[in-house]
mmCIF file of C-alpha atoms in Angstrom:
data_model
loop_
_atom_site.group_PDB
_atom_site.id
_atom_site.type_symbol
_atom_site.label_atom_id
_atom_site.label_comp_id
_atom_site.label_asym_id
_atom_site.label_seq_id
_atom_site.Cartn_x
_atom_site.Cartn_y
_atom_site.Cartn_z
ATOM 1 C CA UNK D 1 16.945 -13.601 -7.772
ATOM 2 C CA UNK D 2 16.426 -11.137 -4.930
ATOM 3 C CA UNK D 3 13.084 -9.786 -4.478
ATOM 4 C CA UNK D 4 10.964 -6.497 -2.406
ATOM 5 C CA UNK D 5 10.071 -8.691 1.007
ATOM 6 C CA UNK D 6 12.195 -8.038 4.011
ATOM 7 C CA UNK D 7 11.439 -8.111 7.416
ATOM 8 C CA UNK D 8 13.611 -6.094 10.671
ATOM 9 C CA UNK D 9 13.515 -7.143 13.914
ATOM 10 C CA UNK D 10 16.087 -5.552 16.072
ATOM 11 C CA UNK D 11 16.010 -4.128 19.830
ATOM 12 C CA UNK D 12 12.589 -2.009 19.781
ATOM 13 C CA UNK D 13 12.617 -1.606 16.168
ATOM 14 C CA UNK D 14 10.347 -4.492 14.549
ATOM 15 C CA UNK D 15 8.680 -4.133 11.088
ATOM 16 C CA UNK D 16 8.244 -5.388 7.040
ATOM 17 C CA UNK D 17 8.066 -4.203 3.780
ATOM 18 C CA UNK D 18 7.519 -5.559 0.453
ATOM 19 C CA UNK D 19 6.398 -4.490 -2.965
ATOM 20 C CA UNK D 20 4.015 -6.600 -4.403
ATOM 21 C CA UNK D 21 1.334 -7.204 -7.500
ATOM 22 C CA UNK D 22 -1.756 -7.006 -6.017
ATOM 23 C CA UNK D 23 -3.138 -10.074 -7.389
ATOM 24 C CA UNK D 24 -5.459 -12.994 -6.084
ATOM 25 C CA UNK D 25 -8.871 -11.049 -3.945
ATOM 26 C CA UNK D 26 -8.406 -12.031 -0.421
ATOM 27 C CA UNK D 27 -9.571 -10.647 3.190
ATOM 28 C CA UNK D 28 -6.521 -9.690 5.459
ATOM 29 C CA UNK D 29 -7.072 -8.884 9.000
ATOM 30 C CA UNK D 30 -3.547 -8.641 11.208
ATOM 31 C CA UNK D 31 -2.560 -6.942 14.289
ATOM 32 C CA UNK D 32 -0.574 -4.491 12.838
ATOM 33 C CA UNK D 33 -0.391 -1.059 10.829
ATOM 34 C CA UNK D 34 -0.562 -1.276 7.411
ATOM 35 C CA UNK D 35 0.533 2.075 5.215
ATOM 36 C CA UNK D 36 0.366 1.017 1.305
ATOM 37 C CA UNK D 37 1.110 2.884 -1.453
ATOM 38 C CA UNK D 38 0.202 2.520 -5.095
ATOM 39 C CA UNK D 39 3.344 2.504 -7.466
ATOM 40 C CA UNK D 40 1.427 1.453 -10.118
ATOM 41 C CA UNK D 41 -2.155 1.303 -11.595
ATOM 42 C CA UNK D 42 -5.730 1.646 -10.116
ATOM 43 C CA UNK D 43 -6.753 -0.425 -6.511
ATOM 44 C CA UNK D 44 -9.934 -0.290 -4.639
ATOM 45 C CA UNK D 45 -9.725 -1.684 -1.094
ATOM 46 C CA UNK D 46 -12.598 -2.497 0.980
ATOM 47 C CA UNK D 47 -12.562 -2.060 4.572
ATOM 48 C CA UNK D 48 -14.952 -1.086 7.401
ATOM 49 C CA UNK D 49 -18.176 -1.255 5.884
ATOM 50 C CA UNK D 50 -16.754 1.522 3.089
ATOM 51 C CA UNK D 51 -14.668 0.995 0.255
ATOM 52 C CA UNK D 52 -12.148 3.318 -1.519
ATOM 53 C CA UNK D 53 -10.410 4.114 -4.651
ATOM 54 C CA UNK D 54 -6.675 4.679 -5.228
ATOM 55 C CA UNK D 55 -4.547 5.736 -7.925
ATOM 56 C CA UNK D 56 -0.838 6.363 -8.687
ATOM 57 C CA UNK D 57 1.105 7.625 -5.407
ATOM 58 C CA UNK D 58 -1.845 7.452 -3.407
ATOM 59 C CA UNK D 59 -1.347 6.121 0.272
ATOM 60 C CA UNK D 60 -3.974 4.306 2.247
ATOM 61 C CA UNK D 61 -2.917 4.181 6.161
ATOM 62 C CA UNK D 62 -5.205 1.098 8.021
ATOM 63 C CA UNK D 63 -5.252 0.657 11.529
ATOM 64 C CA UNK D 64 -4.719 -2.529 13.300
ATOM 65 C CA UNK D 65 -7.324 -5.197 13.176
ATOM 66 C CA UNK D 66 -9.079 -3.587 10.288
ATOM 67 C CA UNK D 67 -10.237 -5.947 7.952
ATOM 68 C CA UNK D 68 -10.067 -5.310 4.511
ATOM 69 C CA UNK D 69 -9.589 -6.701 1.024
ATOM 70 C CA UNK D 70 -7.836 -5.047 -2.134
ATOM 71 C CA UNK D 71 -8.827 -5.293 -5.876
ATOM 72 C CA UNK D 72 -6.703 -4.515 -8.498
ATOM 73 C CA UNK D 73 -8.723 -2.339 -10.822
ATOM 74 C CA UNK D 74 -5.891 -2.144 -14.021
ATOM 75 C CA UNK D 75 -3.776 -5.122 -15.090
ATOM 76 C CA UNK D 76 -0.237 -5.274 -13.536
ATOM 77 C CA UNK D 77 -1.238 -3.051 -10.373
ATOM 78 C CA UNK D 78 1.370 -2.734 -7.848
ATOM 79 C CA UNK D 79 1.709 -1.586 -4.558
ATOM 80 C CA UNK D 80 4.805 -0.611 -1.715
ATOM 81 C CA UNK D 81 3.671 -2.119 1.789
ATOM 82 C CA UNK D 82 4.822 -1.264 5.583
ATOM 83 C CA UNK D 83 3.763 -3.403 8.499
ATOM 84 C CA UNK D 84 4.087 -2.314 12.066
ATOM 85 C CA UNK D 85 3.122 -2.903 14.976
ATOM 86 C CA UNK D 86 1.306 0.142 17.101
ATOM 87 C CA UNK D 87 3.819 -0.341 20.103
ATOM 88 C CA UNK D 88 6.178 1.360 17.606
ATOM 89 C CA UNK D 89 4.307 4.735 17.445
ATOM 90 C CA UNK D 90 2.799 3.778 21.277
ATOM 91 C CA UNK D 91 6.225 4.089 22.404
ATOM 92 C CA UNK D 92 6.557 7.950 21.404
ATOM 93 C CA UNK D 93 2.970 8.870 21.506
ATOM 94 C CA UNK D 94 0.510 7.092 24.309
ATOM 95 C CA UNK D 95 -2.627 8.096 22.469
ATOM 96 C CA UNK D 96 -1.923 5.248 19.883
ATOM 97 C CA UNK D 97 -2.592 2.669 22.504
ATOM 98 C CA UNK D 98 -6.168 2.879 22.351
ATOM 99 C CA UNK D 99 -7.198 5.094 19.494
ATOM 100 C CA UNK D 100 -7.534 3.915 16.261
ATOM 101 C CA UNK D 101 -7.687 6.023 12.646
ATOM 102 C CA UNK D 102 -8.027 5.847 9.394
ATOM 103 C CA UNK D 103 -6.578 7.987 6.059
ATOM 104 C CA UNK D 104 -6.613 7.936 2.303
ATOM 105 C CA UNK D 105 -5.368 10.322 -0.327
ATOM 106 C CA UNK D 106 -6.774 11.033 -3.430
ATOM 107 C CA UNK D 107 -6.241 13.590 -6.265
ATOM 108 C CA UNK D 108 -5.962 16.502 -3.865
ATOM 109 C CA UNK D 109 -4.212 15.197 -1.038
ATOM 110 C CA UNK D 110 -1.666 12.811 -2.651
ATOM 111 C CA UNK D 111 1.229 15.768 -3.662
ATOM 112 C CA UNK D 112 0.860 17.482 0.005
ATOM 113 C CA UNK D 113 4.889 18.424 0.821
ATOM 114 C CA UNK D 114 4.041 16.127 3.856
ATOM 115 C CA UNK D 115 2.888 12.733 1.652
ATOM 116 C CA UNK D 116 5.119 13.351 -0.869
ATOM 117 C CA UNK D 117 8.285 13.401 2.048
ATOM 118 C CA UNK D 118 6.273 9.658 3.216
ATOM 119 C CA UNK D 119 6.569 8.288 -0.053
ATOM 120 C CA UNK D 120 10.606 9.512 -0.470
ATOM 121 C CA UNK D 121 11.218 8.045 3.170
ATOM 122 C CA UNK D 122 9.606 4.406 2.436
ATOM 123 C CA UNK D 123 11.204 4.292 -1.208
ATOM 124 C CA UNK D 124 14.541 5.203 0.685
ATOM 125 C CA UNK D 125 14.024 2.794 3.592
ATOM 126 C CA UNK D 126 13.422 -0.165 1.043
ATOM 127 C CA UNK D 127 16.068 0.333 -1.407
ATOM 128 C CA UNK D 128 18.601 0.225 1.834
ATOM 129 C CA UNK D 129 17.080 -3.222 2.914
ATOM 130 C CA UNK D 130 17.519 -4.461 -1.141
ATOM 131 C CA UNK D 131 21.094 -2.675 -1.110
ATOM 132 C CA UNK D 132 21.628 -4.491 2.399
ATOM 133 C CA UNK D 133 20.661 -7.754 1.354
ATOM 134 C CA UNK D 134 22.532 -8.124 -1.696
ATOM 135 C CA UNK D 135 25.517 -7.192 -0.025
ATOM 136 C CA UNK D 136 24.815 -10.027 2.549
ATOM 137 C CA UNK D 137 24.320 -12.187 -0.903
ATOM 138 C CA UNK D 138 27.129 -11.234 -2.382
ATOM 139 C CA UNK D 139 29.283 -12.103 0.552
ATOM 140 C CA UNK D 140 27.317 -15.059 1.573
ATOM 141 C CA UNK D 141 28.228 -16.243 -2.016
ATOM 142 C CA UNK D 142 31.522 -14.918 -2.220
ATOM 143 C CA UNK D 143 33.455 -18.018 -4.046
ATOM 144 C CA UNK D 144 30.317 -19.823 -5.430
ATOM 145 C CA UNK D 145 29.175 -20.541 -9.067
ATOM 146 C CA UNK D 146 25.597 -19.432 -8.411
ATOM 147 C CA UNK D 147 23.578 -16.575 -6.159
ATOM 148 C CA UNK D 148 21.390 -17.796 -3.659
ATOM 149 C CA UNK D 149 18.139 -17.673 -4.385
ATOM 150 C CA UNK D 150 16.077 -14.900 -1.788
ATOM 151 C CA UNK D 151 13.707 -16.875 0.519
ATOM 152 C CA UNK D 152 10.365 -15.758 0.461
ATOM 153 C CA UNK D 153 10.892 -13.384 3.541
ATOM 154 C CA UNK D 154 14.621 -11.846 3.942
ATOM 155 C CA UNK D 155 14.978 -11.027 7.743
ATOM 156 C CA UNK D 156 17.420 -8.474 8.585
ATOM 157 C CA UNK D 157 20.093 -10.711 9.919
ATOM 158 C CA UNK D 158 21.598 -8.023 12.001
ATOM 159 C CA UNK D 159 21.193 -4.307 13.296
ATOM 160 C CA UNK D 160 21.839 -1.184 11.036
ATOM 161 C CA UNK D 161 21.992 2.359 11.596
ATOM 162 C CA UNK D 162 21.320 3.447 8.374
ATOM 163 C CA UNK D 163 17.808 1.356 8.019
ATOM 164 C CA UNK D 164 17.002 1.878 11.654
ATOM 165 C CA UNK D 165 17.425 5.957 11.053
ATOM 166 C CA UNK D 166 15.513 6.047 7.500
ATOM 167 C CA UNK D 167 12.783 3.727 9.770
ATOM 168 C CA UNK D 168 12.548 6.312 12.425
ATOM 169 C CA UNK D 169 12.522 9.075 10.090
ATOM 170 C CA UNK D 170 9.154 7.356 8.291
ATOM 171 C CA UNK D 171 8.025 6.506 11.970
ATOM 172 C CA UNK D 172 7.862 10.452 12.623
ATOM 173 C CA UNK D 173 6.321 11.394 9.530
ATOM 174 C CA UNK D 174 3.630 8.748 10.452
ATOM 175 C CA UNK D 175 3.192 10.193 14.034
ATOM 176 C CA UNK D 176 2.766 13.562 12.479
ATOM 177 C CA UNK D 177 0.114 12.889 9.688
ATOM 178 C CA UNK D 178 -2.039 10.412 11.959
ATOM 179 C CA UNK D 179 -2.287 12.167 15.495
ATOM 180 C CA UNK D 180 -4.632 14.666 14.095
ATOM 181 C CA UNK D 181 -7.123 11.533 12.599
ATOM 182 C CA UNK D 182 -6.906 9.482 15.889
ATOM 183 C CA UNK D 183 -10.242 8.624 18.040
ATOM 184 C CA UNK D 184 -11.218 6.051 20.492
ATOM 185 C CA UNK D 185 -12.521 2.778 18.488
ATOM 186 C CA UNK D 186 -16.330 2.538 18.676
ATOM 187 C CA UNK D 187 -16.421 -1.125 20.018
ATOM 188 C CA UNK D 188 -17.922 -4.339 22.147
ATOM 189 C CA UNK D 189 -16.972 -6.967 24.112
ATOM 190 C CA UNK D 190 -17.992 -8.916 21.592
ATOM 191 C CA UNK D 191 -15.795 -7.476 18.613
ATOM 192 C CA UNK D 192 -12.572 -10.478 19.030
ATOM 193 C CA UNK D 193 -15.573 -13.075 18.802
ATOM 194 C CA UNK D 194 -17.494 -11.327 15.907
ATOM 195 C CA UNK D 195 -14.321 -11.260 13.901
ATOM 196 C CA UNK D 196 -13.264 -14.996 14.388
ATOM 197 C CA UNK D 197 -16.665 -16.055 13.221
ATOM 198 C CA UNK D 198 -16.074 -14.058 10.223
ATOM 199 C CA UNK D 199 -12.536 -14.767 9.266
ATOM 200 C CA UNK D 200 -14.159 -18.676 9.711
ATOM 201 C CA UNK D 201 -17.053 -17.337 6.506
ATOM 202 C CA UNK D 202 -13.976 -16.214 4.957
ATOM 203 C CA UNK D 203 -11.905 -19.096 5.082
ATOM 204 C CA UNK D 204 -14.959 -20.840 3.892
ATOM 205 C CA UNK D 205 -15.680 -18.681 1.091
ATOM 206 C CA UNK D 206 -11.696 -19.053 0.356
ATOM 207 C CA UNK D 207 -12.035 -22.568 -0.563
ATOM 208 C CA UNK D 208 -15.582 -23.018 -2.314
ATOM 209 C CA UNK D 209 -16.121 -19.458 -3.793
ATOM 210 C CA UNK D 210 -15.706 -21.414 -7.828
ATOM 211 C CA UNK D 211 -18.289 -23.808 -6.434
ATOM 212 C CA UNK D 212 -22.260 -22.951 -5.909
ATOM 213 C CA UNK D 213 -21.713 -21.528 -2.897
ATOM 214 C CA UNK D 214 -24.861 -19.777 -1.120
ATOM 215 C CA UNK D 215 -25.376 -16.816 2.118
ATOM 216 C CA UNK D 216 -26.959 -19.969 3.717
ATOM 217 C CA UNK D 217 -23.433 -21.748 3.571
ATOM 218 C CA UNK D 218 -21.911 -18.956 6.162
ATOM 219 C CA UNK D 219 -24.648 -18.153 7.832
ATOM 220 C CA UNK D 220 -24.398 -21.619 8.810
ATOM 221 C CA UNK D 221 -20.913 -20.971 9.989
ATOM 222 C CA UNK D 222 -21.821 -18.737 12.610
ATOM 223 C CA UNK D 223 -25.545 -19.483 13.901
ATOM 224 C CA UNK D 224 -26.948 -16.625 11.926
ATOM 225 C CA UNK D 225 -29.924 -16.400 9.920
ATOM 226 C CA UNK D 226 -29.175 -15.429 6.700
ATOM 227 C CA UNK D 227 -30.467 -11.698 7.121
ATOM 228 C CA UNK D 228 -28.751 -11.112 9.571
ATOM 229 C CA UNK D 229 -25.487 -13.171 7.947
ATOM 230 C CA UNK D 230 -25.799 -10.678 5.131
ATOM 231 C CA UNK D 231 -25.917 -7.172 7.157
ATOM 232 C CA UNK D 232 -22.811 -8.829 9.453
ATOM 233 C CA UNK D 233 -20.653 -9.596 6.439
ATOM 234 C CA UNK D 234 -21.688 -6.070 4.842
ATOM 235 C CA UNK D 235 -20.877 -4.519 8.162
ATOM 236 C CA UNK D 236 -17.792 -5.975 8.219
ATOM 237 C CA UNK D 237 -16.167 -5.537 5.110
ATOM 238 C CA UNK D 238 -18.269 -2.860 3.209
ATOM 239 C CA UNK D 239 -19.605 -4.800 0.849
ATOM 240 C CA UNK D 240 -22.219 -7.712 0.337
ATOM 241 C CA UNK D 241 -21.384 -11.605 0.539
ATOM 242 C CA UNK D 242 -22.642 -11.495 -3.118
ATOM 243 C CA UNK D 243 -20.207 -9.430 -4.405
ATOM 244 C CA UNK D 244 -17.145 -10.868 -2.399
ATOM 245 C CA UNK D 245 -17.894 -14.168 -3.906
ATOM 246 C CA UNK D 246 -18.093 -12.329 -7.175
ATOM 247 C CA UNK D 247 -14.927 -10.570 -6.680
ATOM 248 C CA UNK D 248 -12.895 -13.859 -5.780
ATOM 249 C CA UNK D 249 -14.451 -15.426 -9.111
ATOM 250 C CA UNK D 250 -12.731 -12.463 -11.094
ATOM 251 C CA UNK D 251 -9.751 -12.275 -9.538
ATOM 252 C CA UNK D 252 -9.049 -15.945 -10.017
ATOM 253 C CA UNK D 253 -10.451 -15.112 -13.859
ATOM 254 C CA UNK D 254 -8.002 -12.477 -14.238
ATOM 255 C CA UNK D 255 -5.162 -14.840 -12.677
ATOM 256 C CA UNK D 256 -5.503 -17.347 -15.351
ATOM 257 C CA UNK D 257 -6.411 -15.062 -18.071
ATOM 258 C CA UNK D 258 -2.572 -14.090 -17.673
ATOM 259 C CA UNK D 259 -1.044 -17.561 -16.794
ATOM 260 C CA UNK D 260 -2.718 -19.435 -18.568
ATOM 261 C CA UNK D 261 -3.360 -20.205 -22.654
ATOM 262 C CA UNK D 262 -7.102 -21.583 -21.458
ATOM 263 C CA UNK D 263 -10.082 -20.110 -23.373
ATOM 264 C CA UNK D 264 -12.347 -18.045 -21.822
ATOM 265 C CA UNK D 265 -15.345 -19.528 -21.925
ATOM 266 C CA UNK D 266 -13.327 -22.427 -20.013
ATOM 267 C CA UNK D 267 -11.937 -19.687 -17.590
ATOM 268 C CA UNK D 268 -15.563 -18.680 -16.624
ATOM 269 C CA UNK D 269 -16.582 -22.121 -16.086
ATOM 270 C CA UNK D 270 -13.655 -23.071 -14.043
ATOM 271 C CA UNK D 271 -14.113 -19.914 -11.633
ATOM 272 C CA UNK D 272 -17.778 -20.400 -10.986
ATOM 273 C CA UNK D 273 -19.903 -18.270 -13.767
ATOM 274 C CA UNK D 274 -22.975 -19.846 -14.983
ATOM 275 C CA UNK D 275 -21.688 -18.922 -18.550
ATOM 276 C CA UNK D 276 -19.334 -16.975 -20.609
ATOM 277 C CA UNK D 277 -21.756 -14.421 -21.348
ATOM 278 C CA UNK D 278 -22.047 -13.386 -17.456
ATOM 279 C CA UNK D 279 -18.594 -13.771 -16.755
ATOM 280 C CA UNK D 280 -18.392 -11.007 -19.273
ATOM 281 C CA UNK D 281 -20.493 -8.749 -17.999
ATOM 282 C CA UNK D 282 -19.008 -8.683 -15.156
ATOM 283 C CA UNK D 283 -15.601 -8.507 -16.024
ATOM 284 C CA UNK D 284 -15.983 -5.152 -18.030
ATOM 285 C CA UNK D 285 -18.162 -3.909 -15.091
ATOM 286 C CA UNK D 286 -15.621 -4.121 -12.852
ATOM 287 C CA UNK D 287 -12.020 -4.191 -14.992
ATOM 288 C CA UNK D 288 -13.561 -1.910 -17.972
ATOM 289 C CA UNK D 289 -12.272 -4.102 -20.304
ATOM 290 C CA UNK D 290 -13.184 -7.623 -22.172
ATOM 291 C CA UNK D 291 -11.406 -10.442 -20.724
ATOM 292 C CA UNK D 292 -9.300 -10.876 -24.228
ATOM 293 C CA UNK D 293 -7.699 -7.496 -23.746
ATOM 294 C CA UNK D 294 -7.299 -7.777 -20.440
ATOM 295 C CA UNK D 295 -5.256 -10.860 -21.523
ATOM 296 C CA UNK D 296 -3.342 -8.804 -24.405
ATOM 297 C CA UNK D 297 -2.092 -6.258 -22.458
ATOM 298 C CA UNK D 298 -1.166 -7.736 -18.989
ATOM 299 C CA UNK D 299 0.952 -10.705 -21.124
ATOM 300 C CA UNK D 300 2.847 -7.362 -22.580
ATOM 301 C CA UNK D 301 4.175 -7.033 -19.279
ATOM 302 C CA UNK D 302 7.227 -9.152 -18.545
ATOM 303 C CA UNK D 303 8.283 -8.654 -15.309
ATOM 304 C CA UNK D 304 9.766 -11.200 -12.949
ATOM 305 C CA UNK D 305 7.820 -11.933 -9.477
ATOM 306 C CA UNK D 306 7.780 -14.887 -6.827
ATOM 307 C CA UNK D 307 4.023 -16.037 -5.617
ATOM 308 C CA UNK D 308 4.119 -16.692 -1.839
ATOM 309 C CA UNK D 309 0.876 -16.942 0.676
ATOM 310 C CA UNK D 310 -1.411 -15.007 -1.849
ATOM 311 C CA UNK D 311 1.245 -12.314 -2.799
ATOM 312 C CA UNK D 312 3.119 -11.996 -5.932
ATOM 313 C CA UNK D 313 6.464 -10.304 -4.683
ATOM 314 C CA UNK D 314 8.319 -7.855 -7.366
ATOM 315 C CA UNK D 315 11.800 -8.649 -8.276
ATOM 316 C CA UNK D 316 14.758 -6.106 -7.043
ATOM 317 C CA UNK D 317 15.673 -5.801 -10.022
ATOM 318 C CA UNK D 318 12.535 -4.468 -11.960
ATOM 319 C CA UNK D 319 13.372 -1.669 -13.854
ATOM 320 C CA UNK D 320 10.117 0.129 -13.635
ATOM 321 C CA UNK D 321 9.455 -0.389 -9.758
ATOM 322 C CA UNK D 322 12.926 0.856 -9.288
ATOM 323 C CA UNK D 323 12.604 4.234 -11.761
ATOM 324 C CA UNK D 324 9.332 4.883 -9.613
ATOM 325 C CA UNK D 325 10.972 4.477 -6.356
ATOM 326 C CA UNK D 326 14.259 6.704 -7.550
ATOM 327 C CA UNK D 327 11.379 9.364 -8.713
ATOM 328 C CA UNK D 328 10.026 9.555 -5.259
ATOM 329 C CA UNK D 329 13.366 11.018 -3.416
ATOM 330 C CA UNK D 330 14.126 13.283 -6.654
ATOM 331 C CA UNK D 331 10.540 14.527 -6.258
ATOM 332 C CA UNK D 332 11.619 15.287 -2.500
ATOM 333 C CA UNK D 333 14.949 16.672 -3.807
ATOM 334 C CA UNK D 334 13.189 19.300 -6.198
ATOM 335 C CA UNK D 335 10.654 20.359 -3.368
ATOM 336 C CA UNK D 336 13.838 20.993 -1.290
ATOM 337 C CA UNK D 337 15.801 22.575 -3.841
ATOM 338 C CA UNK D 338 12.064 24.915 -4.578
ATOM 339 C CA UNK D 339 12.224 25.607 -1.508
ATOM 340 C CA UNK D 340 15.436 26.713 -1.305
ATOM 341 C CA UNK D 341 14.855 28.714 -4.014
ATOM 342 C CA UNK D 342 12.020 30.625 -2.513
ATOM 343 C CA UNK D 343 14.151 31.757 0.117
ATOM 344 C CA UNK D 344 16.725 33.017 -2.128
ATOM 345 C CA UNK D 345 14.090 35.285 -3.824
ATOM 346 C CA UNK D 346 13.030 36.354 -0.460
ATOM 347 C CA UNK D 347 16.679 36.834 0.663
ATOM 348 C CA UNK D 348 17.343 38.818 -2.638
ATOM 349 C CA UNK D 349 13.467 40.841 -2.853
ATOM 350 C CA UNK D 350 14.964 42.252 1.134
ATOM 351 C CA UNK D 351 18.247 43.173 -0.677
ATOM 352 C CA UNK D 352 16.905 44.554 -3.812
ATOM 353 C CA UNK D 353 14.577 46.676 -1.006
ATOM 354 C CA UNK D 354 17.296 47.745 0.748
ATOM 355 C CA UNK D 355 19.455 48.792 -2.072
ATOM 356 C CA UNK D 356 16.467 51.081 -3.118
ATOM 357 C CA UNK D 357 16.149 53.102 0.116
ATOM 358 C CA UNK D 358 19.394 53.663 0.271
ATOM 359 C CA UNK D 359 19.763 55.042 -3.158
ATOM 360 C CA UNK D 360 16.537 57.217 -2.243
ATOM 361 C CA UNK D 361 18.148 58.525 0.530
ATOM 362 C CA UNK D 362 21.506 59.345 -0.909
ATOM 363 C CA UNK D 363 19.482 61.359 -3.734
ATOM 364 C CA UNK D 364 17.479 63.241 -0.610
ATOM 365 C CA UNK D 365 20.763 63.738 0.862
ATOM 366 C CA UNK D 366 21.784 65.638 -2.260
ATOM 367 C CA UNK D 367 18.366 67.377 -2.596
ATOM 368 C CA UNK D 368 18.189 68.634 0.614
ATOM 369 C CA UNK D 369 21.458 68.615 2.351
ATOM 370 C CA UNK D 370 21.349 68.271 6.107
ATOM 371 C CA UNK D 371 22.763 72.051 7.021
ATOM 372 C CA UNK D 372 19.744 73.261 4.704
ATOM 373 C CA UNK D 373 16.935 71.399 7.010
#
């Protein structure tokens, strides 16, 4: 089974993509550019001391070394993911090398001519890396009884023209939509050191968040009083150490509501409520749903997906992901061919013009003939 996760590395051309269930709550904080877009469902992601809300086609651009955590806010949400580093738009535009930015559609925004071209250039650019890889299968397999299984990350065993030109054509579109949203990062010296500590809280919280964990566990961590652990974590990732724990409890709730056959009052128990009837609460506070539907309608959902370092990668061939990714260049294809059609009105509204004030001046002619004037 092949599955959306493939990584290029070639010459100066160095990035990954991967289409994914977002799944399990968990803090990411990398050195590169992140652009995500929502195939499917509802997301909230929380990020420099904000959070924000994302539906269907929306796109979500984070800079480097922004922190940030996503919640799935519908069952079976899904998401298209690029990675690259900012040498790659540093190399064509020098401001990148110091500025940072941040951007986020929503209802307006999302069906711009200018996102909706994004979204048809990263659906084309990962359908060539599937179409690329399974020819490599094929051949690699050429002979055998059975197809290799994909590894959890397919690198790009050698260059390509065609991915490297659908790359550079996303690569431009990026340069063009985030030079206007650039500025020079706020920071301190002591930013790197601040953000160890905290990934250290968050590793912490990682691995003891079903237990009774309390703010004077990480403040602990990193020599803070717990006032002052509690603005830091807010200031770092938006929201309170309260309700990341919280989040991490219902994520791992909503996990096993799907996986597993376990009752739910054992559920909440496992993943640190005090009882059923606050696990809950909570659940249809955040998921606006009861656990037990939650349950019924994400188990409706076959789909096949491989888990690997907290991300549950989406199958090549997935019938759905693959529609919605086919509908993205068609919906480029019909603004072209609108477009196109404009201009043909125009072309014909100038004829049609023309046409007239001719015939008006052959009738004139006749009217008043030129040896009468």
């Amino acid at each position: 089974m092949e599955y959306f996760n493939y990584a290029y590395d070639h010459g100066h051309i160095q990035f990954s993509q991967y289409i994914y269930r977002i799944g399990t709550y968990h803090y990411n904080w990398h050195p590169e550019i992140e652009i995500l877009v929502v195939l499917q469902g509802a997301v909230e992601v929380c990020h420099d001391s904000e959070y924000t809300n994302l539906g269907v086609n929306d796109i979500i651009m984070l800079p480097p070394q922004c922190g940030h955590a996503t919640l799935a806010l519908e069952p079976d949400t899904i998401a298209m993911v690029l990675h690259l580093h900012p040498t790659m738009l540093a190399q064509y535009e020098a401001v990148f090398r110091q500025s940072t930015f941040f951007l986020a559609t929503d209802t307006a925004t999302r069906d711009l001519p200018i996102y909706v071209a994004l979204r048809e250039q990263l659906g084309c650019l990962i359908l060539a890396l599937a179409t690329m890889e399974r020819d490599k299968s094929s051949r690699d397999n050429l002979g055998k009884g059975q197809a290799r299984c994909n590894p959890s990350n397919a690198w790009i065993d050698r260059p390509n023209l065609r991915i490297e030109h659908l790359f550079l054509q996303v690569l431009e579109t990026l340069t063009t939509i985030l030079l206007p949203h650039t500025h020079e990062p706020q920071g301190n010296p002591v930013a790197l050191q601040q953000e160890a500590t905290f990934e250290k809280m968050i590793t912490y919280i990682d691995k003891h968040y079903k237990e009774a964990i309390a703010l004077g566990d990480i403040a602990t961590i990193g020599g803070y009083t717990e006032s002052y652990a509690s603005q830091f974590f807010k200031r770092q990732l938006g929201i309170s150490f309260k309700t990341y724990v919280l989040r991490m409890r219902l994520r791992e709730a909503a996990v096993q509501l799907v996986n597993t056959k376990q009752q739910v009052v054992d559920i909440a128990n496992q993943c640190g409520f005090s009882d059923v009837k606050a696990f809950n609460t909570a659940f249809r506070k955040h998921f606006h749903t009861t656990p037990s539907e939650y349950r019924r309608i994400a188990t409706q959902v076959e789909r096949q997906t491989m888990m690997d370092n907290w991300k549950e990668y989406i199958a090549v061939d997935d019938e759905t992901i693959g529609q919605r990714l086919k509908a993205y260049v068609a919906d480029v294809a019909t603004l072209k061919g609108d477009q196109v059609h404009e201009q043909s009105l125009s072309l014909a509204t100038v004829q049609q013009i023309k046409s007239q004030l001719e015939d008006a001046l052959t009738t004139l002619a006749k009217v008043c003939p030129l040896d009468k004037m």
